[in-house]
Amino acid sequence: DDFQTILPLLEELSKNSIKARHWEEVMKICNTTFDVVGNPDFKLQSLLEANLVSVSEEIEEVTDGADKQLKIEHQLGEIKNQWKTKEFLFTEWKDRGVHILKATPMVVEELEEAQMNLQTVLTMRHVAPFRNIAQELLGSLSETSDTLESWVKVQMMWCAL
C-alpha cells in the first residue's frame, strides 16, 4: 500500500521543476538530511528511509509549488527576453533629415501588457524566489514607459512647430 503512495511521490520529486530549495523543504518536512543535488552517489534508499509516505501531502505541496515556480520563472524569462531585444523604429519626418519615433502606440501597449503581467506575477503565492527579479523588471519597464511617454510628448510638440 505504501508502495502505491511512494511511487507517485518519487515521480513528482524527479521532475525538472524540483530545485535545491525544494529538496531543502523536503528535508525540513521529513526532519532529515540527504545530499541529492548533483550527487551521483545518491541512493533511492535515502528517500525511502525519510518516510515520505507519512508526509505525502506536504511533499505534494512542495512539488506543486515547484511546478508553479517553474511557470513563473519561464514567464519572467519571456518578458525579459522580449524587452531585451526590443527595438524602436524611426522614420524620417517630412523629408527634413530628422528622425522621429514610429509605431509608438503598439510599443506602449506591449509595455503596459508586460507591466500588468509582472504585477500579476508579483501577487502569486509562489513568486518568493523570483520577487526581486520581477520587481526590478517591473521598475525597469516602468522607467521605460515613463521615458517613452515623455519622448512622445516632446516629439508631438516638436512636430507641431
Coordinates of N, CA and C in Angstrom, one line a residue:
D1 N 0.8 -1.2 0.0 CA 0.0 0.0 0.0 C 0.9 1.3 0.0
D2 N 1.9 1.2 0.8 CA 2.9 2.4 0.8 C 3.5 2.6 -0.5
F3 N 3.8 1.5 -1.2 CA 4.4 1.5 -2.5 C 3.6 2.3 -3.5
Q4 N 2.3 2.1 -3.5 CA 1.4 2.9 -4.4 C 1.4 4.4 -4.0
T5 N 1.7 4.7 -2.8 CA 1.7 6.1 -2.4 C 3.1 6.7 -2.7
I6 N 4.2 5.9 -2.5 CA 5.5 6.5 -2.7 C 5.9 6.6 -4.1
L7 N 5.5 5.7 -5.0 CA 5.9 5.9 -6.4 C 5.5 7.2 -7.0
P8 N 4.2 7.6 -6.9 CA 3.9 9.0 -7.4 C 4.7 10.1 -6.8
L9 N 5.0 10.0 -5.5 CA 5.8 11.0 -4.8 C 7.2 11.0 -5.4
L10 N 7.8 9.9 -5.6 CA 9.1 9.8 -6.2 C 9.1 10.4 -7.7
E11 N 8.0 10.1 -8.4 CA 7.9 10.6 -9.7 C 7.8 12.2 -9.7
E12 N 7.0 12.7 -8.7 CA 6.9 14.1 -8.6 C 8.3 14.8 -8.2
L13 N 9.0 14.1 -7.3 CA 10.3 14.6 -6.9 C 11.4 14.5 -7.9
S14 N 11.1 13.8 -9.0 CA 12.1 13.6 -10.1 C 11.9 14.6 -11.2
K15 N 10.9 15.5 -11.1 CA 10.6 16.5 -12.1 C 11.7 17.5 -12.2
N16 N 11.8 18.1 -13.4 CA 12.8 19.2 -13.6 C 12.5 20.4 -12.8
S17 N 11.3 20.6 -12.4 CA 10.9 21.8 -11.6 C 11.5 21.7 -10.2
I18 N 11.9 20.6 -9.7 CA 12.4 20.4 -8.3 C 13.9 20.9 -8.3
K19 N 14.1 22.0 -7.6 CA 15.4 22.6 -7.4 C 15.9 22.3 -6.0
A20 N 17.2 22.8 -5.8 CA 17.8 22.6 -4.5 C 16.9 23.2 -3.3
R21 N 16.3 24.3 -3.5 CA 15.4 24.9 -2.5 C 14.3 24.0 -2.1
H22 N 13.8 23.2 -3.1 CA 12.7 22.3 -2.8 C 13.2 21.1 -2.0
W23 N 14.4 20.6 -2.4 CA 14.9 19.5 -1.6 C 15.1 19.9 -0.2
E24 N 15.5 21.2 0.1 CA 15.7 21.7 1.4 C 14.4 21.6 2.2
E25 N 13.3 22.0 1.5 CA 12.0 21.9 2.1 C 11.6 20.5 2.4
V26 N 11.9 19.6 1.5 CA 11.6 18.2 1.7 C 12.3 17.7 2.9
M27 N 13.6 18.0 3.0 CA 14.4 17.6 4.2 C 13.9 18.1 5.5
K28 N 13.4 19.4 5.5 CA 12.8 20.0 6.7 C 11.5 19.3 7.1
I29 N 10.7 19.0 6.1 CA 9.4 18.3 6.3 C 9.7 16.9 6.9
C30 N 10.7 16.2 6.4 CA 11.0 14.8 6.8 C 11.9 14.8 8.0
N31 N 12.4 16.0 8.4 CA 13.3 16.1 9.6 C 14.5 15.2 9.4
T32 N 15.1 15.3 8.2 CA 16.3 14.5 7.9 C 17.2 15.3 6.9
T33 N 18.3 14.8 6.6 CA 19.2 15.4 5.6 C 19.7 14.4 4.6
F34 N 19.8 14.7 3.4 CA 20.4 13.9 2.4 C 21.0 14.8 1.3
D35 N 22.1 14.4 0.6 CA 22.7 15.1 -0.4 C 22.3 14.7 -1.8
V36 N 21.2 15.3 -2.3 CA 20.7 14.8 -3.5 C 21.1 15.6 -4.8
V37 N 21.3 16.9 -4.6 CA 21.6 17.8 -5.7 C 23.0 17.6 -6.2
G38 N 23.2 17.1 -7.4 CA 24.5 16.9 -8.0 C 25.3 15.8 -7.5
N39 N 24.7 14.9 -6.7 CA 25.4 13.8 -6.1 C 25.1 12.5 -6.9
P40 N 26.1 12.0 -7.6 CA 25.8 10.8 -8.4 C 25.7 9.5 -7.5
D41 N 26.1 9.7 -6.2 CA 26.1 8.5 -5.3 C 24.8 8.5 -4.5
F42 N 23.9 9.4 -4.8 CA 22.6 9.5 -4.0 C 21.8 8.2 -4.3
K43 N 21.3 7.6 -3.3 CA 20.5 6.4 -3.4 C 19.0 6.5 -3.1
L44 N 18.2 5.8 -3.8 CA 16.8 5.8 -3.5 C 16.5 5.4 -2.1
Q45 N 17.3 4.6 -1.5 CA 17.2 4.2 -0.1 C 17.1 5.4 0.8
S46 N 17.8 6.4 0.5 CA 17.8 7.6 1.4 C 16.4 8.2 1.4
L47 N 15.7 8.2 0.3 CA 14.3 8.8 0.3 C 13.3 7.8 0.9
L48 N 13.6 6.5 0.8 CA 12.7 5.5 1.4 C 12.8 5.6 2.9
E49 N 14.0 5.8 3.4 CA 14.2 5.9 4.9 C 13.7 7.2 5.4
A50 N 13.5 8.2 4.6 CA 13.0 9.5 5.0 C 11.5 9.5 5.3
N51 N 10.8 8.3 5.1 CA 9.4 8.1 5.4 C 8.5 9.2 4.7
L52 N 8.7 9.3 3.4 CA 7.9 10.3 2.6 C 6.4 10.0 2.7
V53 N 6.0 8.8 2.9 CA 4.6 8.4 2.8 C 3.9 9.1 4.0
S54 N 4.5 9.2 5.1 CA 3.8 9.8 6.3 C 3.6 11.3 6.1
V55 N 4.3 12.0 5.2 CA 4.2 13.4 5.0 C 3.9 13.7 3.5
S56 N 3.2 12.7 2.9 CA 2.9 12.8 1.4 C 2.2 14.1 1.0
E57 N 1.3 14.6 1.8 CA 0.5 15.8 1.5 C 1.4 17.0 1.4
E58 N 2.3 17.1 2.4 CA 3.3 18.2 2.4 C 4.3 18.1 1.3
I59 N 4.7 16.9 0.9 CA 5.6 16.7 -0.2 C 4.9 17.1 -1.5
E60 N 3.6 16.8 -1.6 CA 2.8 17.2 -2.8 C 2.7 18.7 -2.9
E61 N 2.6 19.4 -1.8 CA 2.5 20.8 -1.8 C 3.8 21.4 -2.3
V62 N 4.9 20.8 -1.9 CA 6.2 21.3 -2.3 C 6.4 21.1 -3.8
T63 N 6.0 19.9 -4.3 CA 6.1 19.6 -5.8 C 5.2 20.5 -6.6
D64 N 4.0 20.7 -6.1 CA 3.0 21.6 -6.8 C 3.6 23.0 -6.9
G65 N 4.1 23.4 -5.7 CA 4.7 24.8 -5.7 C 5.9 24.9 -6.6
A66 N 6.7 23.8 -6.8 CA 7.8 23.8 -7.7 C 7.4 24.0 -9.1
D67 N 6.3 23.3 -9.5 CA 5.8 23.4 -10.8 C 5.3 24.9 -11.1
K68 N 4.6 25.5 -10.1 CA 4.2 26.8 -10.3 C 5.3 27.8 -10.4
Q69 N 6.4 27.6 -9.6 CA 7.5 28.4 -9.6 C 8.2 28.3 -11.0
L70 N 8.3 27.1 -11.5 CA 8.9 27.0 -12.8 C 8.1 27.8 -13.9
K71 N 6.8 27.8 -13.8 CA 6.0 28.6 -14.7 C 6.3 30.1 -14.6
I72 N 6.4 30.5 -13.3 CA 6.7 31.9 -13.1 C 8.1 32.2 -13.6
E73 N 9.1 31.4 -13.4 CA 10.4 31.6 -13.9 C 10.4 31.7 -15.4
H74 N 9.7 30.8 -16.1 CA 9.6 30.9 -17.6 C 8.9 32.2 -18.0
Q75 N 7.8 32.6 -17.3 CA 7.1 33.8 -17.7 C 8.0 35.0 -17.5
L76 N 8.8 35.1 -16.5 CA 9.7 36.2 -16.3 C 10.8 36.2 -17.4
G77 N 11.3 35.0 -17.7 CA 12.3 34.9 -18.8 C 11.7 35.4 -20.1
E78 N 10.5 35.1 -20.4 CA 9.9 35.5 -21.7 C 9.8 37.0 -21.7
I79 N 9.3 37.6 -20.6 CA 9.2 39.1 -20.6 C 10.5 39.7 -20.7
K80 N 11.5 39.2 -20.0 CA 12.9 39.8 -20.0 C 13.4 39.7 -21.4
N81 N 13.3 38.5 -22.1 CA 13.8 38.4 -23.4 C 13.1 39.3 -24.4
Q82 N 11.8 39.4 -24.3 CA 11.0 40.3 -25.2 C 11.6 41.7 -25.2
W83 N 11.9 42.2 -24.0 CA 12.3 43.6 -23.9 C 13.8 43.8 -24.0
K84 N 14.5 42.7 -23.9 CA 16.0 42.8 -24.1 C 16.3 43.0 -25.5
T85 N 15.5 42.5 -26.4 CA 15.7 42.6 -27.9 C 14.8 43.6 -28.6
K86 N 14.0 44.3 -27.8 CA 13.0 45.2 -28.4 C 13.8 46.4 -29.1
E87 N 13.4 46.7 -30.3 CA 14.0 47.8 -31.0 C 12.9 48.8 -31.3
F88 N 13.3 50.1 -31.2 CA 12.4 51.2 -31.6 C 12.6 51.5 -33.0
L89 N 11.5 51.8 -33.7 CA 11.6 52.1 -35.1 C 11.6 53.7 -35.3
F90 N 12.4 54.1 -36.2 CA 12.4 55.6 -36.5 C 12.0 55.8 -38.0
T91 N 11.5 56.9 -38.2 CA 11.2 57.3 -39.6 C 11.6 58.8 -39.8
E92 N 11.9 59.1 -41.1 CA 12.3 60.5 -41.4 C 11.0 61.3 -41.4
W93 N 11.1 62.5 -40.8 CA 9.9 63.4 -40.7 C 10.0 64.4 -41.8
K94 N 9.0 64.4 -42.6 CA 8.8 65.4 -43.7 C 10.0 65.7 -44.5
D95 N 10.8 64.7 -44.8 CA 12.0 64.8 -45.7 C 12.9 65.9 -45.2
R96 N 13.0 66.1 -43.9 CA 13.9 67.2 -43.4 C 15.2 66.6 -42.8
G97 N 15.3 65.3 -42.9 CA 16.6 64.7 -42.3 C 16.5 64.5 -40.8
V98 N 15.3 64.7 -40.3 CA 15.2 64.5 -38.8 C 14.4 63.2 -38.6
H99 N 14.8 62.4 -37.7 CA 14.1 61.1 -37.5 C 13.3 61.2 -36.2
I100 N 12.1 60.6 -36.3 CA 11.2 60.5 -35.1 C 10.8 59.1 -34.9
L101 N 10.4 58.9 -33.7 CA 9.9 57.5 -33.3 C 8.7 57.1 -34.1
K102 N 8.6 55.9 -34.4 CA 7.5 55.4 -35.2 C 6.8 54.2 -34.5
A103 N 5.5 54.1 -34.7 CA 4.8 52.9 -34.1 C 4.8 52.9 -32.6
T104 N 4.8 54.0 -32.0 CA 4.8 54.0 -30.5 C 3.6 53.5 -29.8
P105 N 2.4 53.7 -30.4 CA 1.2 53.1 -29.7 C 1.3 51.6 -29.4
M106 N 1.9 50.9 -30.4 CA 2.0 49.4 -30.2 C 3.0 49.1 -29.1
V107 N 4.1 49.8 -29.1 CA 5.1 49.6 -28.1 C 4.6 49.9 -26.7
V108 N 3.8 51.0 -26.6 CA 3.2 51.4 -25.3 C 2.2 50.4 -24.9
E109 N 1.5 49.8 -25.8 CA 0.5 48.8 -25.4 C 1.2 47.5 -24.9
E110 N 2.3 47.1 -25.6 CA 3.1 46.0 -25.2 C 3.8 46.2 -23.8
L111 N 4.2 47.4 -23.6 CA 4.8 47.8 -22.3 C 3.8 47.6 -21.2
E112 N 2.6 48.2 -21.4 CA 1.5 48.1 -20.4 C 1.2 46.7 -20.1
E113 N 1.1 45.8 -21.2 CA 0.7 44.4 -21.0 C 1.8 43.7 -20.2
A114 N 3.1 44.0 -20.5 CA 4.2 43.3 -19.7 C 4.1 43.8 -18.3
Q115 N 3.9 45.1 -18.0 CA 3.8 45.5 -16.7 C 2.6 44.9 -15.9
M116 N 1.5 44.8 -16.6 CA 0.3 44.1 -15.9 C 0.6 42.7 -15.6
N117 N 1.3 42.0 -16.5 CA 1.7 40.6 -16.3 C 2.6 40.5 -15.1
L118 N 3.6 41.4 -15.0 CA 4.5 41.4 -13.9 C 3.8 41.7 -12.6
Q119 N 2.9 42.6 -12.6 CA 2.1 42.9 -11.4 C 1.3 41.7 -10.9
T120 N 0.8 40.9 -11.9 CA 0.0 39.7 -11.6 C 1.0 38.7 -11.0
V121 N 2.1 38.5 -11.6 CA 3.1 37.6 -11.1 C 3.5 37.9 -9.6
L122 N 3.6 39.2 -9.4 CA 4.0 39.6 -8.0 C 3.0 39.3 -7.0
T123 N 1.7 39.1 -7.4 CA 0.7 38.7 -6.4 C 0.6 37.2 -6.2
M124 N 1.3 36.5 -7.0 CA 1.2 35.0 -6.9 C 1.9 34.5 -5.6
R125 N 1.3 33.4 -5.1 CA 1.8 32.9 -3.8 C 3.3 32.3 -3.9
H126 N 3.6 31.8 -5.1 CA 4.9 31.1 -5.2 C 6.0 31.9 -5.9
V127 N 5.8 33.2 -5.9 CA 6.8 34.1 -6.5 C 8.0 34.4 -5.7
A128 N 8.0 34.0 -4.4 CA 9.1 34.4 -3.5 C 10.5 34.3 -4.0
P129 N 10.9 33.1 -4.7 CA 12.3 33.1 -5.1 C 12.6 34.1 -6.3
F130 N 11.6 34.6 -6.9 CA 11.8 35.5 -8.0 C 11.3 36.9 -7.8
R131 N 10.9 37.2 -6.6 CA 10.3 38.5 -6.3 C 11.2 39.7 -6.7
N132 N 12.5 39.6 -6.3 CA 13.4 40.7 -6.6 C 13.6 40.9 -8.1
I133 N 13.7 39.8 -8.8 CA 13.8 39.9 -10.3 C 12.6 40.5 -10.9
A134 N 11.4 40.1 -10.5 CA 10.2 40.6 -11.0 C 10.0 42.1 -10.7
Q135 N 10.4 42.5 -9.5 CA 10.3 43.9 -9.1 C 11.3 44.8 -9.9
E136 N 12.5 44.3 -10.1 CA 13.5 45.0 -10.8 C 13.0 45.2 -12.3
L137 N 12.5 44.1 -12.8 CA 12.0 44.1 -14.2 C 10.8 45.1 -14.4
L138 N 9.9 45.1 -13.4 CA 8.8 46.0 -13.4 C 9.2 47.4 -13.3
G139 N 10.2 47.7 -12.4 CA 10.8 49.0 -12.3 C 11.4 49.5 -13.6
S140 N 12.2 48.6 -14.2 CA 12.8 49.0 -15.5 C 11.8 49.3 -16.6
L141 N 10.8 48.4 -16.6 CA 9.7 48.7 -17.7 C 8.9 49.9 -17.4
S142 N 8.7 50.2 -16.1 CA 8.0 51.5 -15.7 C 8.8 52.7 -16.1
E143 N 10.1 52.6 -15.9 CA 11.0 53.7 -16.3 C 11.0 53.9 -17.8
T144 N 11.0 52.8 -18.5 CA 11.0 52.8 -20.0 C 9.7 53.4 -20.4
S145 N 8.6 53.1 -19.8 CA 7.3 53.6 -20.2 C 7.2 55.1 -19.9
D146 N 7.7 55.5 -18.8 CA 7.7 57.0 -18.5 C 8.6 57.7 -19.5
T147 N 9.7 57.2 -19.8 CA 10.6 57.9 -20.7 C 10.0 57.9 -22.1
L148 N 9.4 56.8 -22.5 CA 8.8 56.8 -23.8 C 7.6 57.8 -23.9
E149 N 6.8 57.9 -22.8 CA 5.7 58.8 -22.8 C 6.2 60.3 -22.9
S150 N 7.3 60.6 -22.2 CA 7.9 61.9 -22.3 C 8.4 62.2 -23.7
W151 N 9.1 61.2 -24.2 CA 9.6 61.4 -25.6 C 8.5 61.7 -26.6
V152 N 7.4 60.9 -26.5 CA 6.3 61.1 -27.5 C 5.7 62.5 -27.3
K153 N 5.6 62.9 -26.1 CA 5.0 64.3 -25.8 C 5.9 65.3 -26.5
V154 N 7.2 65.2 -26.2 CA 8.1 66.2 -26.8 C 8.1 66.2 -28.3
Q155 N 8.1 64.9 -28.8 CA 8.1 64.7 -30.3 C 6.8 65.3 -30.9
M156 N 5.7 65.2 -30.3 CA 4.5 65.7 -30.8 C 4.5 67.2 -30.8
M157 N 5.1 67.8 -29.7 CA 5.2 69.3 -29.6 C 6.1 69.8 -30.7
W158 N 7.3 69.1 -30.9 CA 8.3 69.5 -31.8 C 7.7 69.4 -33.3
C159 N 7.0 68.3 -33.5 CA 6.4 68.2 -34.9 C 5.3 69.2 -35.2
A160 N 4.7 69.8 -34.1 CA 3.7 70.8 -34.3 C 4.2 72.2 -34.6
L161 N 5.6 72.3 -34.4 CA 6.2 73.6 -34.6 C 6.2 74.0 -36.1

